[in-house]
């Protein structure tokens, strides 16, 4: 019975966009076409919201020319949503899935989307609705449990590293203190990637702050003063999720908006950067202090992606379908790394409830003892994922003899 | 005498960085090496500040390998400065120029830097110090008088267009109102470039606001409501320099910092975007409103540049030296456009005082009557400068028949 299940497939995308999320869609779709037990291949528009509203599109009709362009286009081609279904939603959803004879369901997203997938899967078991239910990983935050890293992360990390490279050069040109706020609600992987910007000895970012370490205003000001008095400039990258010792996000003191998963809005506002800049201006009497918040560009900027990331995002979509048609009932595709010097990854199916809801943080060994920089362990971890960065030239600056 | 002037050359960079400002440096240096009347080729670190502190480097010693890497590296390789010299500064500067026998002086920068160049030149005439004094144009704002466009603009415009492309896709994925704040103190050329992001019918930015048109809160809210009620989403790009009918910048109501040219700080803060987002949340009762400020990435992001821009930036450096050794006394290199369908530019030497101090704005024909969008004239103007943008794929979305 298991292996012989036949019916239609439904795939949807959920949560914040990434630059490679459509690779997973196209990977899954391409694989699905190879299997006779999969009849119709439908896409739901805007995740489970689209399921509830029966807004389905026929993905079999899309040409391969369209699909190969879509694969390299950032952000959810099917539209996305941030919605956690309750019991009543699930009941409605199963009526609709049954009506459309959906037997293969794939949800591309982060931990909240894994939770949604898990809720749907458990509800299906309760009503004995037979279907295959898979979560395909995606998040720039890189915070999914059971994964070495997640599709979307490396491309966002590349953007952050390039942005920090440029901003370091900007800070050399016109010295002062510059703060760059980087995405990452609970995990510092993305802000950590700014360290890849360093090419030459005194390159910034000189200080990096993570959500994993309690943020102390006093220590922060001391750190900045130390760098600034030595170099006459200071480039700082800060996670949007930095929190005080009670775990309250610094930025959350200024914003109250939450989504249905209970997440506070940290992105799409410049308030944290401005707060930190004002603090430095006032307390350290540095005149030129600026703050930028990299914002949505980190997850949506077209044309900048990691080759490894694009390839793996395609693979996790493809392999999810393979797992489904091979008779597996449910699960989440996870990416593991083979031990050894040369980077190599493999995939494993893990239980939905092991990636749902909770998130992982940066391992302690990736952050230095002072909590204001990454370690070489992190660089070794991130470098092969991100790949080549732009070549940065620098004048040797041979001094002219004073007259 | 004029043509036979011999001595050392000094070149410096000033004002905000661009992605191609080092092309001009390398262009000038490469040309200078061809002329025997130019002896030493010195670079001053951090503009005229470096002159006053005698921080000179010997550019002849830099290898061509270094120089070709530097040419493609963003931000001032010599360091930059924002400083307007007063009479006393000029007196000091000439003592130093004389001591180092500097007879050829080149200053790469925007209108403030042209003003500095002009002040130096006029002071030199007064004290009968014989030297050649040239301004090499550079500004992402594209606001230099006498120029069709300026080096640095097209690359920044490309970044803005790409950022808006990505953010439009993000806004399609997760609908809501999104505001992107773009650089450009008095001129809307850069925010206008966001219009190049539009590929398909309903692509944003749907509304664009310029510093050239008085910003009315009421009209803004009406505009947003109209788009949002039609599309269920709205992408807005806004110049950091938008001002009320009295010419007071909206952002300046929240910041007081000024530089020595009297310019108020508009960049390096997220305050304008946050203000506009709050306004929409409160007045239009739209729940999902976000704001990003593109910030310094627009002028410093490595690896993204317009081919035309890089080439022209090199050329203006090269041609400034040619003018100087051909016996011209002083001036600013300007870029003009040949009439005709196919894009073609040429260069002209103009008097320093014609580009110094004042700036130009967007021609009226580039902005629509309602003041919330560009015209086709602008697109025709900007497209050949910016060049190719990433290919954006889109699903055709063939609907599945409702059951």
CSV table of C-alpha atoms in Angstrom, one decimal, chain B residues 85-338:
chain,number,residue,atom,x,y,z
B,85,UNK,CA,39.2,74.8,3.1
B,86,UNK,CA,39.1,78.4,4.5
B,87,UNK,CA,41.6,81.1,3.6
B,88,UNK,CA,44.1,80.1,6.2
B,89,UNK,CA,43.9,76.4,5.1
B,90,UNK,CA,44.6,77.5,1.5
B,91,UNK,CA,47.7,79.5,2.6
B,92,UNK,CA,49.0,76.4,4.4
B,93,UNK,CA,48.2,74.2,1.4
B,94,UNK,CA,50.1,76.3,-1.0
B,95,UNK,CA,53.2,76.3,1.2
B,96,UNK,CA,53.0,72.5,1.1
B,97,UNK,CA,52.3,72.2,-2.6
B,98,UNK,CA,55.3,74.5,-3.3
B,99,UNK,CA,57.5,72.5,-1.0
B,100,UNK,CA,56.7,69.3,-2.9
B,101,UNK,CA,56.8,71.2,-6.2
B,102,UNK,CA,53.2,70.1,-7.1
B,103,UNK,CA,52.2,71.6,-10.4
B,104,UNK,CA,49.4,69.3,-11.4
B,105,UNK,CA,46.5,68.9,-9.0
B,106,UNK,CA,43.5,66.6,-9.5
B,107,UNK,CA,40.6,66.4,-7.1
B,108,UNK,CA,38.0,63.6,-7.6
B,109,UNK,CA,34.7,64.4,-6.0
B,110,UNK,CA,31.2,65.9,-6.2
B,111,UNK,CA,30.0,69.5,-6.2
B,112,UNK,CA,31.5,70.2,-2.7
B,113,UNK,CA,34.9,68.9,-4.0
B,114,UNK,CA,34.5,71.0,-7.1
B,115,UNK,CA,34.0,74.0,-4.8
B,116,UNK,CA,37.2,73.0,-2.9
B,117,UNK,CA,39.1,72.7,-6.1
B,118,UNK,CA,37.7,76.1,-7.2
B,119,UNK,CA,38.7,77.8,-3.9
B,120,UNK,CA,42.2,76.3,-4.2
B,121,UNK,CA,42.5,77.4,-7.8
B,122,UNK,CA,41.4,81.0,-7.1
B,123,UNK,CA,43.7,81.2,-4.1
B,124,UNK,CA,46.6,80.0,-6.4
B,125,UNK,CA,45.9,82.7,-8.9
B,126,UNK,CA,46.0,85.3,-6.1
B,127,UNK,CA,49.4,84.2,-4.8
B,128,UNK,CA,50.6,83.6,-8.4
B,129,UNK,CA,51.3,80.0,-7.7
B,130,UNK,CA,51.5,78.3,-11.0
B,131,UNK,CA,49.7,75.0,-11.2
B,132,UNK,CA,47.1,73.1,-13.1
B,133,UNK,CA,44.0,72.4,-11.1
B,134,UNK,CA,41.3,70.0,-12.2
B,135,UNK,CA,38.2,68.5,-10.8
B,136,UNK,CA,37.3,64.9,-11.8
B,137,UNK,CA,33.6,64.3,-11.3
B,138,UNK,CA,32.1,61.7,-9.0
B,139,UNK,CA,28.8,61.4,-7.3
B,140,UNK,CA,26.1,58.7,-6.9
B,141,UNK,CA,23.6,61.6,-6.6
B,142,UNK,CA,24.1,62.5,-10.2
B,143,UNK,CA,23.6,66.2,-9.3
B,144,UNK,CA,26.6,67.9,-10.9
B,145,UNK,CA,25.7,70.8,-13.1
B,146,UNK,CA,27.0,70.7,-16.7
B,147,UNK,CA,26.9,66.9,-16.8
B,148,UNK,CA,24.5,64.6,-18.5
B,149,UNK,CA,25.4,62.2,-15.7
B,150,UNK,CA,28.2,61.6,-13.3
B,151,UNK,CA,30.6,58.7,-12.7
B,152,UNK,CA,29.3,56.6,-9.8
B,153,UNK,CA,25.7,57.3,-10.5
B,154,UNK,CA,25.0,54.4,-12.9
B,155,UNK,CA,26.5,51.8,-10.6
B,156,UNK,CA,24.6,53.0,-7.6
B,157,UNK,CA,21.5,53.2,-9.8
B,158,UNK,CA,22.1,49.5,-10.8
B,159,UNK,CA,22.3,48.6,-7.1
B,160,UNK,CA,19.1,50.5,-6.3
B,161,UNK,CA,17.3,48.9,-9.3
B,162,UNK,CA,18.4,45.4,-8.3
B,163,UNK,CA,17.5,46.0,-4.6
B,164,UNK,CA,14.0,47.2,-5.7
B,165,UNK,CA,13.6,44.1,-8.0
B,166,UNK,CA,14.3,41.9,-5.0
B,167,UNK,CA,12.1,43.8,-2.7
B,168,UNK,CA,9.3,43.7,-5.2
B,169,UNK,CA,9.5,40.0,-5.3
B,170,UNK,CA,9.6,40.0,-1.5
B,171,UNK,CA,6.5,42.1,-1.4
B,172,UNK,CA,4.8,39.7,-3.8
B,173,UNK,CA,5.7,36.8,-1.5
B,174,UNK,CA,4.6,38.4,1.7
B,175,UNK,CA,2.2,41.2,0.8
B,176,UNK,CA,2.0,44.5,2.7
B,177,UNK,CA,3.3,48.0,2.3
B,178,UNK,CA,7.0,48.3,2.0
B,179,UNK,CA,9.0,51.6,2.0
B,180,UNK,CA,12.6,51.8,0.7
B,181,UNK,CA,14.5,54.9,1.4
B,182,UNK,CA,17.1,55.7,-1.2
B,183,UNK,CA,20.0,58.2,-1.2
B,184,UNK,CA,20.0,61.5,-2.9
B,185,UNK,CA,20.1,64.7,-1.0
B,186,UNK,CA,18.6,67.2,-3.4
B,187,UNK,CA,18.2,65.2,-6.6
B,188,UNK,CA,15.9,62.3,-7.3
B,189,UNK,CA,18.0,60.5,-9.9
B,190,UNK,CA,18.9,57.6,-7.7
B,191,UNK,CA,15.4,57.0,-6.3
B,192,UNK,CA,14.1,57.3,-9.8
B,193,UNK,CA,16.4,54.4,-10.9
B,194,UNK,CA,14.2,52.1,-8.8
B,195,UNK,CA,11.7,52.3,-11.6
B,196,UNK,CA,14.1,50.2,-13.7
B,197,UNK,CA,13.2,47.3,-11.5
B,198,UNK,CA,9.8,46.9,-13.2
B,199,UNK,CA,9.7,43.9,-15.5
B,200,UNK,CA,6.1,42.7,-15.4
B,201,UNK,CA,2.8,44.5,-15.3
B,202,UNK,CA,2.2,44.9,-11.6
B,203,UNK,CA,5.8,45.1,-10.5
B,204,UNK,CA,6.8,47.8,-8.0
B,205,UNK,CA,7.9,50.3,-7.1
B,206,UNK,CA,4.4,51.5,-7.4
B,207,UNK,CA,5.1,54.9,-6.0
B,208,UNK,CA,8.3,57.0,-6.1
B,209,UNK,CA,8.9,60.2,-4.2
B,210,UNK,CA,11.5,62.8,-5.1
B,211,UNK,CA,13.2,65.7,-3.3
B,212,UNK,CA,12.2,67.9,-6.3
B,213,UNK,CA,8.5,67.7,-5.4
B,214,UNK,CA,7.1,69.0,-2.1
B,215,UNK,CA,6.1,66.0,-0.1
B,216,UNK,CA,2.5,66.1,1.2
B,217,UNK,CA,1.5,63.7,3.8
B,218,UNK,CA,-2.1,63.7,2.7
B,219,UNK,CA,-1.3,63.0,-0.9
B,220,UNK,CA,1.2,60.3,0.1
B,221,UNK,CA,-1.5,58.5,2.1
B,222,UNK,CA,-4.0,58.8,-0.7
B,223,UNK,CA,-1.5,57.4,-3.2
B,224,UNK,CA,-0.6,54.4,-1.0
B,225,UNK,CA,-4.3,53.6,-0.2
B,226,UNK,CA,-5.1,53.6,-3.9
B,227,UNK,CA,-2.4,51.1,-4.8
B,228,UNK,CA,-2.9,49.0,-1.7
B,229,UNK,CA,-6.7,48.7,-2.2
B,230,UNK,CA,-6.1,47.6,-5.9
B,231,UNK,CA,-3.1,45.2,-5.5
B,232,UNK,CA,-3.2,44.2,-1.8
B,233,UNK,CA,0.3,45.4,-1.6
B,234,UNK,CA,2.4,48.4,-2.3
B,235,UNK,CA,6.1,49.0,-2.8
B,236,UNK,CA,7.3,52.6,-2.4
B,237,UNK,CA,10.7,54.1,-2.9
B,238,UNK,CA,11.4,57.5,-1.3
B,239,UNK,CA,14.4,59.8,-1.6
B,240,UNK,CA,16.1,60.5,1.7
B,241,UNK,CA,15.8,64.1,0.7
B,242,UNK,CA,12.0,64.5,0.4
B,243,UNK,CA,11.0,67.9,1.8
B,244,UNK,CA,8.0,69.8,2.7
B,245,UNK,CA,6.7,72.8,0.8
B,246,UNK,CA,9.1,75.1,2.8
B,247,UNK,CA,12.0,73.0,1.5
B,248,UNK,CA,12.7,71.5,4.9
B,249,UNK,CA,13.8,67.9,4.6
B,250,UNK,CA,11.3,65.5,6.3
B,251,UNK,CA,14.2,63.5,7.7
B,252,UNK,CA,16.0,66.7,9.0
B,253,UNK,CA,13.2,67.2,11.5
B,254,UNK,CA,14.8,64.3,13.4
B,255,UNK,CA,18.5,65.0,13.0
B,256,UNK,CA,20.7,68.0,13.6
B,257,UNK,CA,24.1,66.9,12.5
B,258,UNK,CA,25.8,69.0,9.7
B,259,UNK,CA,29.1,68.7,7.9
B,260,UNK,CA,31.5,71.7,7.2
B,261,UNK,CA,29.8,72.2,3.8
B,262,UNK,CA,26.5,72.8,5.8
B,263,UNK,CA,24.9,69.6,4.7
B,264,UNK,CA,22.5,67.9,7.1
B,265,UNK,CA,23.0,64.2,7.8
B,266,UNK,CA,20.3,62.3,6.0
B,267,UNK,CA,22.0,58.9,5.5
B,268,UNK,CA,23.1,56.4,8.1
B,269,UNK,CA,19.8,56.5,9.9
B,270,UNK,CA,16.5,54.6,9.5
B,271,UNK,CA,14.4,57.4,10.9
B,272,UNK,CA,12.7,58.6,7.8
B,273,UNK,CA,11.5,55.1,6.7
B,274,UNK,CA,10.3,54.4,10.2
B,275,UNK,CA,8.4,57.6,10.4
B,276,UNK,CA,6.6,57.0,7.0
B,277,UNK,CA,5.8,53.3,8.1
B,278,UNK,CA,4.3,54.5,11.3
B,279,UNK,CA,2.2,57.0,9.5
B,280,UNK,CA,0.7,54.3,7.2
B,281,UNK,CA,0.1,51.9,10.0
B,282,UNK,CA,-1.8,54.5,12.0
B,283,UNK,CA,-3.6,56.4,9.3
B,284,UNK,CA,-4.4,53.6,6.8
B,285,UNK,CA,-4.8,50.7,9.3
B,286,UNK,CA,-2.6,48.5,7.2
B,287,UNK,CA,-1.1,45.9,9.5
B,288,UNK,CA,2.0,44.8,7.7
B,289,UNK,CA,4.1,47.9,6.9
B,290,UNK,CA,7.9,47.7,6.8
B,291,UNK,CA,10.7,50.2,5.9
B,292,UNK,CA,14.3,49.6,4.8
B,293,UNK,CA,16.9,52.3,4.3
B,294,UNK,CA,19.3,51.1,1.6
B,295,UNK,CA,22.1,53.1,3.2
B,296,UNK,CA,25.8,53.0,2.4
B,297,UNK,CA,25.4,49.7,0.4
B,298,UNK,CA,24.3,51.9,-2.5
B,299,UNK,CA,27.7,53.5,-2.8
B,300,UNK,CA,30.0,50.8,-1.6
B,301,UNK,CA,28.7,47.3,-2.5
B,302,UNK,CA,31.5,45.4,-4.2
B,303,UNK,CA,31.0,43.5,-7.4
B,304,UNK,CA,27.9,45.4,-8.7
B,305,UNK,CA,28.7,48.1,-11.2
B,306,UNK,CA,27.6,49.4,-14.5
B,307,UNK,CA,30.0,48.6,-17.3
B,308,UNK,CA,29.4,52.0,-18.9
B,309,UNK,CA,30.0,53.7,-15.5
B,310,UNK,CA,33.3,51.9,-14.8
B,311,UNK,CA,34.6,52.8,-18.3
B,312,UNK,CA,33.5,56.4,-18.1
B,313,UNK,CA,34.9,56.8,-14.6
B,314,UNK,CA,38.3,55.6,-15.9
B,315,UNK,CA,38.0,58.0,-18.9
B,316,UNK,CA,37.3,61.2,-16.9
B,317,UNK,CA,40.4,60.5,-14.9
B,318,UNK,CA,42.5,59.9,-18.0
B,319,UNK,CA,41.1,62.9,-19.9
B,320,UNK,CA,41.7,65.3,-16.9
B,321,UNK,CA,45.4,64.5,-17.1
B,322,UNK,CA,45.3,65.0,-20.9
B,323,UNK,CA,43.7,68.4,-20.5
B,324,UNK,CA,46.3,69.4,-17.9
B,325,UNK,CA,49.3,68.4,-20.0
B,326,UNK,CA,47.8,69.9,-23.1
B,327,UNK,CA,48.1,73.4,-21.5
B,328,UNK,CA,44.7,73.9,-20.0
B,329,UNK,CA,44.9,75.8,-16.7
B,330,UNK,CA,42.0,74.5,-14.8
B,331,UNK,CA,38.5,73.1,-15.1
B,332,UNK,CA,36.2,70.2,-14.4
B,333,UNK,CA,35.7,67.3,-16.8
B,334,UNK,CA,32.1,66.9,-17.7
B,335,UNK,CA,30.2,64.1,-19.4
B,336,UNK,CA,27.8,65.0,-22.2
B,337,UNK,CA,25.5,62.8,-24.2
B,338,UNK,CA,25.4,62.8,-28.0
